[in-house]
Structure formats: C-alpha cells, structure tokens
C-alpha positions as protocol buffer text, in pm:
chain_id: "A"
residue {
  index: 1
  type: MET
  ca { x: 62 y: -1469 z: -1450 }
}
residue {
  index: 2
  type: PRO
  ca { x: 21 y: -1279 z: -1120 }
}
residue {
  index: 3
  type: LEU
  ca { x: -168 y: -1432 z: -829 }
}
residue {
  index: 4
  type: ASP
  ca { x: -210 y: -1775 z: -989 }
}
residue {
  index: 5
  type: ALA
  ca { x: -281 y: -1917 z: -643 }
}
residue {
  index: 6
  type: ALA
  ca { x: -576 y: -1682 z: -584 }
}
residue {
  index: 7
  type: THR
  ca { x: -940 y: -1655 z: -680 }
}
residue {
  index: 8
  type: VAL
  ca { x: -1087 y: -1317 z: -779 }
}
residue {
  index: 9
  type: HIS
  ca { x: -1396 y: -1171 z: -611 }
}
residue {
  index: 10
  type: ASP
  ca { x: -1590 y: -844 z: -637 }
}
residue {
  index: 11
  type: LEU
  ca { x: -1778 y: -692 z: -344 }
}
residue {
  index: 12
  type: ARG
  ca { x: -2042 y: -429 z: -411 }
}
residue {
  index: 13
  type: THR
  ca { x: -2051 y: -154 z: -151 }
}
residue {
  index: 14
  type: ASP
  ca { x: -2246 y: 171 z: -119 }
}
residue {
  index: 15
  type: HIS
  ca { x: -1947 y: 362 z: -259 }
}
residue {
  index: 16
  type: GLY
  ca { x: -1849 y: 128 z: -542 }
}
residue {
  index: 17
  type: PRO
  ca { x: -1694 y: -212 z: -611 }
}
residue {
  index: 18
  type: VAL
  ca { x: -1398 y: -360 z: -425 }
}
residue {
  index: 19
  type: ARG
  ca { x: -1205 y: -636 z: -595 }
}
residue {
  index: 20
  type: TYR
  ca { x: -1009 y: -877 z: -380 }
}
residue {
  index: 21
  type: TYR
  ca { x: -802 y: -1189 z: -421 }
}
residue {
  index: 22
  type: ARG
  ca { x: -830 y: -1492 z: -193 }
}
residue {
  index: 23
  type: ALA
  ca { x: -601 y: -1788 z: -141 }
}
residue {
  index: 24
  type: GLY
  ca { x: -544 y: -2055 z: 122 }
}
residue {
  index: 25
  type: GLU
  ca { x: -802 y: -2284 z: 279 }
}
residue {
  index: 26
  type: SER
  ca { x: -691 y: -2290 z: 640 }
}
residue {
  index: 27
  type: GLY
  ca { x: -478 y: -2115 z: 899 }
}
residue {
  index: 28
  type: PRO
  ca { x: -480 y: -1763 z: 1043 }
}
residue {
  index: 29
  type: ALA
  ca { x: -623 y: -1484 z: 828 }
}
residue {
  index: 30
  type: VAL
  ca { x: -385 y: -1225 z: 683 }
}
residue {
  index: 31
  type: VAL
  ca { x: -480 y: -916 z: 480 }
}
residue {
  index: 32
  type: LEU
  ca { x: -230 y: -762 z: 236 }
}
residue {
  index: 33
  type: LEU
  ca { x: -264 y: -389 z: 166 }
}
residue {
  index: 34
  type: HIS
  ca { x: -75 y: -240 z: -130 }
}
residue {
  index: 35
  type: GLY
  ca { x: 65 y: 109 z: -191 }
}
residue {
  index: 36
  type: ALA
  ca { x: -44 y: 422 z: -377 }
}
residue {
  index: 37
  type: MET
  ca { x: -42 y: 564 z: -732 }
}
residue {
  index: 38
  type: LEU
  ca { x: -21 y: 282 z: -989 }
}
residue {
  index: 39
  type: ASP
  ca { x: -7 y: 3 z: -734 }
}
residue {
  index: 40
  type: THR
  ca { x: -253 y: -286 z: -716 }
}
residue {
  index: 41
  type: ALA
  ca { x: -276 y: -610 z: -522 }
}
residue {
  index: 42
  type: PRO
  ca { x: -125 y: -815 z: -810 }
}
residue {
  index: 43
  type: LEU
  ca { x: 161 y: -568 z: -855 }
}
residue {
  index: 44
  type: THR
  ca { x: 287 y: -565 z: -495 }
}
residue {
  index: 45
  type: TRP
  ca { x: 167 y: -905 z: -372 }
}
residue {
  index: 46
  type: GLY
  ca { x: 200 y: -1112 z: -691 }
}
residue {
  index: 47
  type: ARG
  ca { x: 452 y: -1341 z: -522 }
}
residue {
  index: 48
  type: THR
  ca { x: 344 y: -1296 z: -160 }
}
residue {
  index: 49
  type: VAL
  ca { x: -1 y: -1453 z: -186 }
}
residue {
  index: 50
  type: ALA
  ca { x: 141 y: -1787 z: -299 }
}
residue {
  index: 51
  type: ALA
  ca { x: 418 y: -1766 z: -38 }
}
residue {
  index: 52
  type: LEU
  ca { x: 159 y: -1751 z: 242 }
}
residue {
  index: 53
  type: ALA
  ca { x: -129 y: -1956 z: 101 }
}
residue {
  index: 54
  type: ASP
  ca { x: -2 y: -2291 z: 231 }
}
residue {
  index: 55
  type: SER
  ca { x: -24 y: -2176 z: 594 }
}
residue {
  index: 56
  type: HIS
  ca { x: -271 y: -1883 z: 595 }
}
residue {
  index: 57
  type: ARG
  ca { x: -601 y: -1765 z: 457 }
}
residue {
  index: 58
  type: VAL
  ca { x: -486 y: -1473 z: 245 }
}
residue {
  index: 59
  type: PHE
  ca { x: -695 y: -1172 z: 140 }
}
residue {
  index: 60
  type: ALA
  ca { x: -550 y: -906 z: -92 }
}
residue {
  index: 61
  type: PRO
  ca { x: -786 y: -623 z: -195 }
}
residue {
  index: 62
  type: ASP
  ca { x: -738 y: -364 z: -465 }
}
residue {
  index: 63
  type: LEU
  ca { x: -783 y: -42 z: -269 }
}
residue {
  index: 64
  type: PRO
  ca { x: -1051 y: 202 z: -395 }
}
residue {
  index: 65
  type: ARG
  ca { x: -961 y: 357 z: -734 }
}
residue {
  index: 66
  type: HIS
  ca { x: -703 y: 84 z: -796 }
}
residue {
  index: 67
  type: GLY
  ca { x: -731 y: -224 z: -1013 }
}
residue {
  index: 68
  type: GLY
  ca { x: -1084 y: -361 z: -1015 }
}
residue {
  index: 69
  type: SER
  ca { x: -1205 y: -129 z: -736 }
}
residue {
  index: 70
  type: ARG
  ca { x: -1348 y: 146 z: -953 }
}
residue {
  index: 71
  type: PRO
  ca { x: -1549 y: 356 z: -1011 }
}
residue {
  index: 72
  type: TRP
  ca { x: -1541 y: 472 z: -650 }
}
residue {
  index: 73
  type: HIS
  ca { x: -1752 y: 753 z: -508 }
}
residue {
  index: 74
  type: GLY
  ca { x: -1659 y: 742 z: -140 }
}
residue {
  index: 75
  type: PRO
  ca { x: -1385 y: 904 z: 70 }
}
residue {
  index: 76
  type: THR
  ca { x: -1032 y: 773 z: 23 }
}
residue {
  index: 77
  type: ASP
  ca { x: -852 y: 958 z: 300 }
}
residue {
  index: 78
  type: GLN
  ca { x: -708 y: 777 z: 603 }
}
residue {
  index: 79
  type: GLU
  ca { x: -1040 y: 741 z: 783 }
}
residue {
  index: 80
  type: GLY
  ca { x: -1224 y: 644 z: 465 }
}
residue {
  index: 81
  type: LEU
  ca { x: -979 y: 368 z: 380 }
}
residue {
  index: 82
  type: GLU
  ca { x: -981 y: 237 z: 735 }
}
residue {
  index: 83
  type: ALA
  ca { x: -1361 y: 216 z: 706 }
}
residue {
  index: 84
  type: VAL
  ca { x: -1324 y: 16 z: 382 }
}
residue {
  index: 85
  type: LEU
  ca { x: -1092 y: -226 z: 561 }
}
residue {
  index: 86
  type: ALA
  ca { x: -1343 y: -270 z: 843 }
}
residue {
  index: 87
  type: GLU
  ca { x: -1620 y: -340 z: 590 }
}
residue {
  index: 88
  type: LEU
  ca { x: -1401 y: -598 z: 417 }
}
residue {
  index: 89
  type: LEU
  ca { x: -1324 y: -778 z: 742 }
}
residue {
  index: 90
  type: ASP
  ca { x: -1698 y: -790 z: 816 }
}
residue {
  index: 91
  type: HIS
  ca { x: -1769 y: -924 z: 467 }
}
residue {
  index: 92
  type: TRP
  ca { x: -1505 y: -1194 z: 513 }
}
residue {
  index: 93
  type: GLU
  ca { x: -1657 y: -1274 z: 855 }
}
residue {
  index: 94
  type: LEU
  ca { x: -1323 y: -1210 z: 1025 }
}
residue {
  index: 95
  type: SER
  ca { x: -1343 y: -1074 z: 1377 }
}
residue {
  index: 96
  type: ARG
  ca { x: -962 y: -1048 z: 1374 }
}
residue {
  index: 97
  type: ALA
  ca { x: -683 y: -1074 z: 1117 }
}
residue {
  index: 98
  type: SER
  ca { x: -316 y: -998 z: 1073 }
}
residue {
  index: 99
  type: LEU
  ca { x: -243 y: -695 z: 855 }
}
residue {
  index: 100
  type: VAL
  ca { x: 52 y: -648 z: 620 }
}
residue {
  index: 101
  type: GLY
  ca { x: 74 y: -305 z: 456 }
}
residue {
  index: 102
  type: LEU
  ca { x: 322 y: -141 z: 219 }
}
residue {
  index: 103
  type: SER
  ca { x: 357 y: 239 z: 206 }
}
residue {
  index: 104
  type: LEU
  ca { x: -1 y: 372 z: 184 }
}
residue {
  index: 105
  type: GLY
  ca { x: -119 y: 27 z: 291 }
}
residue {
  index: 106
  type: GLY
  ca { x: 111 y: 46 z: 591 }
}
residue {
  index: 107
  type: GLY
  ca { x: -43 y: 376 z: 695 }
}
residue {
  index: 108
  type: ILE
  ca { x: -394 y: 230 z: 668 }
}
residue {
  index: 109
  type: ALA
  ca { x: -290 y: -79 z: 865 }
}
residue {
  index: 110
  type: ALA
  ca { x: -122 y: 125 z: 1140 }
}
residue {
  index: 111
  type: GLY
  ca { x: -418 y: 359 z: 1184 }
}
residue {
  index: 112
  type: PHE
  ca { x: -660 y: 68 z: 1185 }
}
residue {
  index: 113
  type: ALA
  ca { x: -454 y: -125 z: 1442 }
}
residue {
  index: 114
  type: ALA
  ca { x: -437 y: 181 z: 1669 }
}
residue {
  index: 115
  type: ARG
  ca { x: -809 y: 262 z: 1650 }
}
residue {
  index: 116
  type: ARG
  ca { x: -941 y: -96 z: 1637 }
}
residue {
  index: 117
  type: PRO
  ca { x: -684 y: -302 z: 1830 }
}
residue {
  index: 118
  type: GLU
  ca { x: -938 y: -575 z: 1903 }
}
residue {
  index: 119
  type: ARG
  ca { x: -947 y: -665 z: 1531 }
}
residue {
  index: 120
  type: VAL
  ca { x: -572 y: -703 z: 1464 }
}
residue {
  index: 121
  type: ASP
  ca { x: -372 y: -1015 z: 1553 }
}
residue {
  index: 122
  type: ARG
  ca { x: -30 y: -922 z: 1416 }
}
residue {
  index: 123
  type: LEU
  ca { x: 91 y: -619 z: 1222 }
}
residue {
  index: 124
  type: VAL
  ca { x: 360 y: -585 z: 954 }
}
residue {
  index: 125
  type: LEU
  ca { x: 440 y: -233 z: 832 }
}
residue {
  index: 126
  type: VAL
  ca { x: 658 y: -221 z: 520 }
}
residue {
  index: 127
  type: ALA
  ca { x: 801 y: 131 z: 469 }
}
residue {
  index: 128
  type: PRO
  ca { x: 471 y: 270 z: 604 }
}
residue {
  index: 129
  type: GLY
  ca { x: 336 y: 608 z: 503 }
}
residue {
  index: 130
  type: GLY
  ca { x: 196 y: 868 z: 739 }
}
residue {
  index: 131
  type: MET
  ca { x: 485 y: 854 z: 987 }
}
residue {
  index: 132
  type: GLU
  ca { x: 630 y: 1204 z: 946 }
}
residue {
  index: 133
  type: GLY
  ca { x: 541 y: 1550 z: 1068 }
}
residue {
  index: 134
  type: ARG
  ca { x: 718 y: 1728 z: 787 }
}
residue {
  index: 135
  type: ARG
  ca { x: 879 y: 1617 z: 460 }
}
residue {
  index: 136
  type: ILE
  ca { x: 1151 y: 1761 z: 240 }
}
residue {
  index: 137
  type: ALA
  ca { x: 1018 y: 2045 z: 22 }
}
residue {
  index: 138
  type: GLN
  ca { x: 694 y: 2044 z: 221 }
}
residue {
  index: 139
  type: GLY
  ca { x: 555 y: 2372 z: 86 }
}
residue {
  index: 140
  type: THR
  ca { x: 658 y: 2310 z: -275 }
}
residue {
  index: 141
  type: THR
  ca { x: 505 y: 1963 z: -272 }
}
residue {
  index: 142
  type: TYR
  ca { x: 187 y: 2103 z: -120 }
}
residue {
  index: 143
  type: LEU
  ca { x: 154 y: 2352 z: -407 }
}
residue {
  index: 144
  type: LEU
  ca { x: 217 y: 2083 z: -669 }
}
residue {
  index: 145
  type: LEU
  ca { x: -36 y: 1849 z: -511 }
}
residue {
  index: 146
  type: HIS
  ca { x: -298 y: 2125 z: -516 }
}
residue {
  index: 147
  type: THR
  ca { x: -251 y: 2204 z: -885 }
}
residue {
  index: 148
  type: PRO
  ca { x: -505 y: 1970 z: -1051 }
}
residue {
  index: 149
  type: PHE
  ca { x: -380 y: 2051 z: -1402 }
}
residue {
  index: 150
  type: LEU
  ca { x: -37 y: 1911 z: -1320 }
}
residue {
  index: 151
  type: LEU
  ca { x: -181 y: 1599 z: -1162 }
}
residue {
  index: 152
  type: ARG
  ca { x: -405 y: 1535 z: -1461 }
}
residue {
  index: 153
  type: LEU
  ca { x: -110 y: 1595 z: -1693 }
}
residue {
  index: 154
  type: ALA
  ca { x: 87 y: 1336 z: -1498 }
}
residue {
  index: 155
  type: THR
  ca { x: -197 y: 1089 z: -1547 }
}
residue {
  index: 156
  type: VAL
  ca { x: -192 y: 1147 z: -1922 }
}
residue {
  index: 157
  type: LEU
  ca { x: 187 y: 1121 z: -1947 }
}
residue {
  index: 158
  type: LEU
  ca { x: 197 y: 793 z: -1754 }
}
residue {
  index: 159
  type: ALA
  ca { x: -90 y: 646 z: -1956 }
}
residue {
  index: 160
  type: ARG
  ca { x: 49 y: 749 z: -2295 }
}
residue {
  index: 161
  type: GLY
  ca { x: 420 y: 725 z: -2223 }
}
residue {
  index: 162
  type: PRO
  ca { x: 517 y: 364 z: -2156 }
}
residue {
  index: 163
  type: ARG
  ca { x: 886 y: 449 z: -2188 }
}
residue {
  index: 164
  type: LEU
  ca { x: 858 y: 707 z: -1911 }
}
residue {
  index: 165
  type: LEU
  ca { x: 665 y: 465 z: -1695 }
}
residue {
  index: 166
  type: ARG
  ca { x: 912 y: 182 z: -1748 }
}
residue {
  index: 167
  type: ALA
  ca { x: 1204 y: 412 z: -1671 }
}
residue {
  index: 168
  type: THR
  ca { x: 1034 y: 522 z: -1348 }
}
residue {
  index: 169
  type: LEU
  ca { x: 974 y: 160 z: -1248 }
}
residue {
  index: 170
  type: ALA
  ca { x: 1329 y: 60 z: -1333 }
}
residue {
  index: 171
  type: ALA
  ca { x: 1462 y: 339 z: -1112 }
}
residue {
  index: 172
  type: ALA
  ca { x: 1244 y: 217 z: -823 }
}
residue {
  index: 173
  type: LEU
  ca { x: 1383 y: -138 z: -832 }
}
residue {
  index: 174
  type: VAL
  ca { x: 1735 y: -213 z: -715 }
}
residue {
  index: 175
  type: GLU
  ca { x: 1806 y: -435 z: -1016 }
}
residue {
  index: 176
  type: GLY
  ca { x: 1604 y: -219 z: -1254 }
}
residue {
  index: 177
  type: GLU
  ca { x: 1497 y: -399 z: -1569 }
}
residue {
  index: 178
  type: ARG
  ca { x: 1710 y: -696 z: -1465 }
}
residue {
  index: 179
  type: ASN
  ca { x: 1458 y: -776 z: -1194 }
}
residue {
  index: 180
  type: PRO
  ca { x: 1305 y: -1113 z: -1296 }
}
residue {
  index: 181
  type: ASP
  ca { x: 955 y: -975 z: -1244 }
}
residue {
  index: 182
  type: PHE
  ca { x: 1012 y: -651 z: -1435 }
}
residue {
  index: 183
  type: ALA
  ca { x: 804 y: -739 z: -1743 }
}
residue {
  index: 184
  type: GLU
  ca { x: 509 y: -840 z: -1525 }
}
residue {
  index: 185
  type: ILE
  ca { x: 540 y: -534 z: -1301 }
}
residue {
  index: 186
  type: ALA
  ca { x: 563 y: -300 z: -1599 }
}
residue {
  index: 187
  type: ALA
  ca { x: 259 y: -457 z: -1768 }
}
residue {
  index: 188
  type: LEU
  ca { x: 53 y: -423 z: -1450 }
}
residue {
  index: 189
  type: ALA
  ca { x: 160 y: -61 z: -1399 }
}
residue {
  index: 190
  type: GLU
  ca { x: 84 y: 27 z: -1762 }
}
residue {
  index: 191
  type: GLU
  ca { x: -261 y: -131 z: -1729 }
}
residue {
  index: 192
  type: GLU
  ca { x: -326 y: 70 z: -1413 }
}
residue {
  index: 193
  type: ALA
  ca { x: -203 y: 393 z: -1574 }
}
residue {
  index: 194
  type: ARG
  ca { x: -447 y: 345 z: -1863 }
}
residue {
  index: 195
  type: ALA
  ca { x: -732 y: 264 z: -1622 }
}
residue {
  index: 196
  type: LYS
  ca { x: -669 y: 582 z: -1422 }
}
residue {
  index: 197
  type: HIS
  ca { x: -666 y: 791 z: -1738 }
}
residue {
  index: 198
  type: GLU
  ca { x: -986 y: 634 z: -1874 }
}
residue {
  index: 199
  type: ALA
  ca { x: -1160 y: 685 z: -1540 }
}
residue {
  index: 200
  type: GLY
  ca { x: -1059 y: 1052 z: -1526 }
}
residue {
  index: 201
  type: GLU
  ca { x: -865 y: 1002 z: -1202 }
}
residue {
  index: 202
  type: LEU
  ca { x: -560 y: 1194 z: -1082 }
}
residue {
  index: 203
  type: ALA
  ca { x: -218 y: 1031 z: -1087 }
}
residue {
  index: 204
  type: LEU
  ca { x: -194 y: 1049 z: -708 }
}
residue {
  index: 205
  type: ASP
  ca { x: -433 y: 912 z: -447 }
}
residue {
  index: 206
  type: ASP
  ca { x: -656 y: 1137 z: -240 }
}
residue {
  index: 207
  type: TRP
  ca { x: -472 y: 998 z: 64 }
}
residue {
  index: 208
  type: GLN
  ca { x: -145 y: 1141 z: -69 }
}
residue {
  index: 209
  type: ILE
  ca { x: -293 y: 1476 z: -165 }
}
residue {
  index: 210
  type: ARG
  ca { x: -484 y: 1527 z: 158 }
}
residue {
  index: 211
  type: SER
  ca { x: -192 y: 1414 z: 373 }
}
residue {
  index: 212
  type: TYR
  ca { x: 4 y: 1727 z: 288 }
}
residue {
  index: 213
  type: GLY
  ca { x: -43 y: 2058 z: 462 }
}
residue {
  index: 214
  type: TRP
  ca { x: 141 y: 2378 z: 381 }
}
residue {
  index: 215
  type: ARG
  ca { x: 378 y: 2359 z: 677 }
}
residue {
  index: 216
  type: ARG
  ca { x: 319 y: 2014 z: 823 }
}
residue {
  index: 217
  type: MET
  ca { x: 172 y: 1680 z: 724 }
}
residue {
  index: 218
  type: ARG
  ca { x: -200 y: 1651 z: 790 }
}
residue {
  index: 219
  type: THR
  ca { x: -176 y: 1274 z: 812 }
}
residue {
  index: 220
  type: ASP
  ca { x: 70 y: 1208 z: 1092 }
}
residue {
  index: 221
  type: LEU
  ca { x: -6 y: 878 z: 1262 }
}
residue {
  index: 222
  type: ARG
  ca { x: 274 y: 895 z: 1517 }
}
residue {
  index: 223
  type: PRO
  ca { x: 51 y: 1008 z: 1810 }
}
residue {
  index: 224
  type: LEU
  ca { x: -162 y: 695 z: 1755 }
}
residue {
  index: 225
  type: LEU
  ca { x: 122 y: 443 z: 1742 }
}
residue {
  index: 226
  type: PRO
  ca { x: 158 y: 386 z: 2121 }
}
residue {
  index: 227
  type: ARG
  ca { x: -204 y: 260 z: 2118 }
}
residue {
  index: 228
  type: ILE
  ca { x: -113 y: -39 z: 1899 }
}
residue {
  index: 229
  type: THR
  ca { x: -128 y: -362 z: 2099 }
}
residue {
  index: 230
  type: ALA
  ca { x: -64 y: -619 z: 1825 }
}
residue {
  index: 231
  type: PRO
  ca { x: 285 y: -768 z: 1792 }
}
residue {
  index: 232
  type: THR
  ca { x: 441 y: -555 z: 1519 }
}
residue {
  index: 233
  type: LEU
  ca { x: 722 y: -593 z: 1266 }
}
residue {
  index: 234
  type: VAL
  ca { x: 841 y: -278 z: 1086 }
}
residue {
  index: 235
  type: VAL
  ca { x: 1037 y: -347 z: 766 }
}
residue {
  index: 236
  type: ARG
  ca { x: 1237 y: -124 z: 534 }
}
residue {
  index: 237
  type: GLY
  ca { x: 1469 y: -185 z: 241 }
}
residue {
  index: 238
  type: ASP
  ca { x: 1803 y: -14 z: 286 }
}
residue {
  index: 239
  type: ALA
  ca { x: 1782 y: 129 z: -68 }
}
residue {
  index: 240
  type: ASP
  ca { x: 1435 y: 281 z: -15 }
}
residue {
  index: 241
  type: THR
  ca { x: 1431 y: 642 z: -136 }
}
residue {
  index: 242
  type: ALA
  ca { x: 1060 y: 704 z: -67 }
}
residue {
  index: 243
  type: VAL
  ca { x: 1040 y: 664 z: 312 }
}
residue {
  index: 244
  type: PRO
  ca { x: 1333 y: 790 z: 524 }
}
residue {
  index: 245
  type: LEU
  ca { x: 1503 y: 548 z: 761 }
}
residue {
  index: 246
  type: SER
  ca { x: 1452 y: 795 z: 1046 }
}
residue {
  index: 247
  type: ALA
  ca { x: 1073 y: 780 z: 1001 }
}
residue {
  index: 248
  type: VAL
  ca { x: 1070 y: 400 z: 1006 }
}
residue {
  index: 249
  type: GLU
  ca { x: 1296 y: 387 z: 1311 }
}
residue {
  index: 250
  type: GLU
  ca { x: 1074 y: 632 z: 1497 }
}
residue {
  index: 251
  type: ALA
  ca { x: 763 y: 433 z: 1410 }
}
residue {
  index: 252
  type: ALA
  ca { x: 924 y: 117 z: 1546 }
}
residue {
  index: 253
  type: ARG
  ca { x: 1022 y: 301 z: 1863 }
}
residue {
  index: 254
  type: LEU
  ca { x: 672 y: 440 z: 1922 }
}
residue {
  index: 255
  type: ILE
  ca { x: 491 y: 106 z: 1879 }
}
residue {
  index: 256
  type: PRO
  ca { x: 521 y: -93 z: 2203 }
}
residue {
  index: 257
  type: GLY
  ca { x: 749 y: -395 z: 2155 }
}
residue {
  index: 258
  type: ALA
  ca { x: 785 y: -348 z: 1778 }
}
residue {
  index: 259
  type: GLU
  ca { x: 1071 y: -515 z: 1591 }
}
residue {
  index: 260
  type: LEU
  ca { x: 1262 y: -333 z: 1316 }
}
residue {
  index: 261
  type: LEU
  ca { x: 1399 y: -528 z: 1020 }
}
residue {
  index: 262
  type: ARG
  ca { x: 1623 y: -373 z: 755 }
}
residue {
  index: 263
  type: ILE
  ca { x: 1671 y: -570 z: 433 }
}
residue {
  index: 264
  type: PRO
  ca { x: 1985 y: -490 z: 229 }
}
residue {
  index: 265
  type: ARG
  ca { x: 1965 y: -422 z: -145 }
}
residue {
  index: 266
  type: ALA
  ca { x: 1591 y: -361 z: -137 }
}
residue {
  index: 267
  type: GLY
  ca { x: 1401 y: -48 z: -232 }
}
residue {
  index: 268
  type: HIS
  ca { x: 1048 y: 74 z: -167 }
}
residue {
  index: 269
  type: LEU
  ca { x: 885 y: -213 z: -359 }
}
residue {
  index: 270
  type: LEU
  ca { x: 1048 y: -457 z: -121 }
}
residue {
  index: 271
  type: PRO
  ca { x: 823 y: -761 z: -187 }
}
residue {
  index: 272
  type: ARG
  ca { x: 939 y: -754 z: -551 }
}
residue {
  index: 273
  type: ASP
  ca { x: 1299 y: -646 z: -490 }
}
residue {
  index: 274
  type: ARG
  ca { x: 1386 y: -917 z: -237 }
}
residue {
  index: 275
  type: PRO
  ca { x: 1092 y: -1160 z: -228 }
}
residue {
  index: 276
  type: GLU
  ca { x: 1282 y: -1453 z: -76 }
}
residue {
  index: 277
  type: GLU
  ca { x: 1419 y: -1254 z: 218 }
}
residue {
  index: 278
  type: PHE
  ca { x: 1091 y: -1069 z: 270 }
}
residue {
  index: 279
  type: HIS
  ca { x: 874 y: -1379 z: 262 }
}
residue {
  index: 280
  type: ALA
  ca { x: 1105 y: -1569 z: 498 }
}
residue {
  index: 281
  type: ALA
  ca { x: 1079 y: -1286 z: 750 }
}
residue {
  index: 282
  type: LEU
  ca { x: 702 y: -1259 z: 697 }
}
residue {
  index: 283
  type: ARG
  ca { x: 637 y: -1630 z: 751 }
}
residue {
  index: 284
  type: ALA
  ca { x: 859 y: -1637 z: 1059 }
}
residue {
  index: 285
  type: PHE
  ca { x: 677 y: -1340 z: 1215 }
}
residue {
  index: 286
  type: LEU
  ca { x: 321 y: -1437 z: 1124 }
}
C-alpha cells in the first residue's frame, strides 16, 4: 500500500479541503509537491516519504483538485497554489522548510522560493514546470487547452478507458509495465481519473491551462529564479519527454549556485522510475 509510513490528515480552508500525509518524528521539515493531471501525493511520493521519514519530518499534500483535496473553489494558478503552500506551512507551524517539487510541484516550489526566500531552507526541483518562454506547437496547444469540450472528453476517456490510461502510464515509465510499482501507480491513476470525472473537473489543471498564451507562455518563472537564495538541486531524468533538457539546464544556470543532476534511464516520473538513485541524491542534498 502507498505511504504506509505516513498518517493522513485533512485541513479545512476557506476554499476547500486539503489532504496531506505526514511521516517522521524529528529532523528538518521537508515538503513534497507532486505534479499535474492525474498525479497525487501517493502516486509520486509513495516511496519517497518512507525514504526520508527516518531523518526528516515529511509533509506531502494532495494539491487542490487532486486526491483528497476536493471539492476546491479557490484559484489554482501559480499564485493561488503558492498561497496554498504558505497556508500549509502556517498550519504545520513551520517558519521554514525544504521544498521538493516535481513538474507542476517544481514550478510552485520555485516561485515560492523566489518570492518567499525566508521560508525555504533547501530546494529540489525535479523536471520543474514553468521554465520556458515558448513550447513546441505553442499556438496549437493554446487552442486545444481553450476548447473545454475536448478537455472534458479527455476526462471521460481517461475515467472510462483503463486500457488507454494504462498504456499512457506505461509509455511514461522507462520500464513500462515491468516497473515494479506499475500496478500501484495504475490503480492510483485510475482512482484519480474517476474522481476527476465524478467531480466534473477538466483533465488538465488550471495551472496548465492558464500557463499557455497564444504566442508565449504566461507562466514563465525564469525572471524570478535569480532571486532564489536557498541551496538548490535541479534534477532531470535523461529519458524525460515532458520537460526539455535545455529548460532544466537554463533553470539551473539562473538559480545562484544551483547544482544540476541528470539521472540515466529515468523519465518524467523520476521518483518511480529510479527511486534508489533519486532517494540517494535527495538524502545527500537535504
């Protein structure tokens, strides 16, 4: 079962509930922020929480409109999600914490660290989102993202088509269905797909939709990166097809003193593709 080392908690906020997982009784605080679409804290961090719990106090929230953090009636753009993170830190009575973010979570962590440097001890960005000015097929993607019918159709297809969902997940993992965690990952993604459909949500996050402009990305965090003061590790799997290597390299260059780590034979879901290598690097840095 995922997150066996953690306890489950629900925080009631003005905008809706936020579910989070806690583990570890002592040590520095670290917050794990997952990615977009069908991701949840158990899906990305199912192994990571236990890997850190012996030396850290670990907090892993389901972001709004993911997992147990629904229904949600507040903003879920970059600024809105940074505000949720600040509220969580206050609730946990943490003046400072280390942040580890994957994809969407990496974008939230980077923006938060730039705008609230006094609250971040150390920063780990795993294939972070929001680091590009323009993406391939920018205009076409913009049109697709602003066609609600297609997004709702995608929600239905993912919720009612487990074969399609499993094939998509297999393609995202380097070892595909041979990944030892594949059954667990697929079950969690299928559960999330059904929850999105039942809640009437779109397949993609508001953060993803609002990040795209017609000609350029509206969420481009690069101008903020030089303001980050926390020691930073930027990580990318060499088989990642979601975030270009050039974007990750530029992010590492713009953050003062940042280290760049490339992990072979790992895709976008790096903590599940290569958990041993990832966790070794994470423990050494934190």
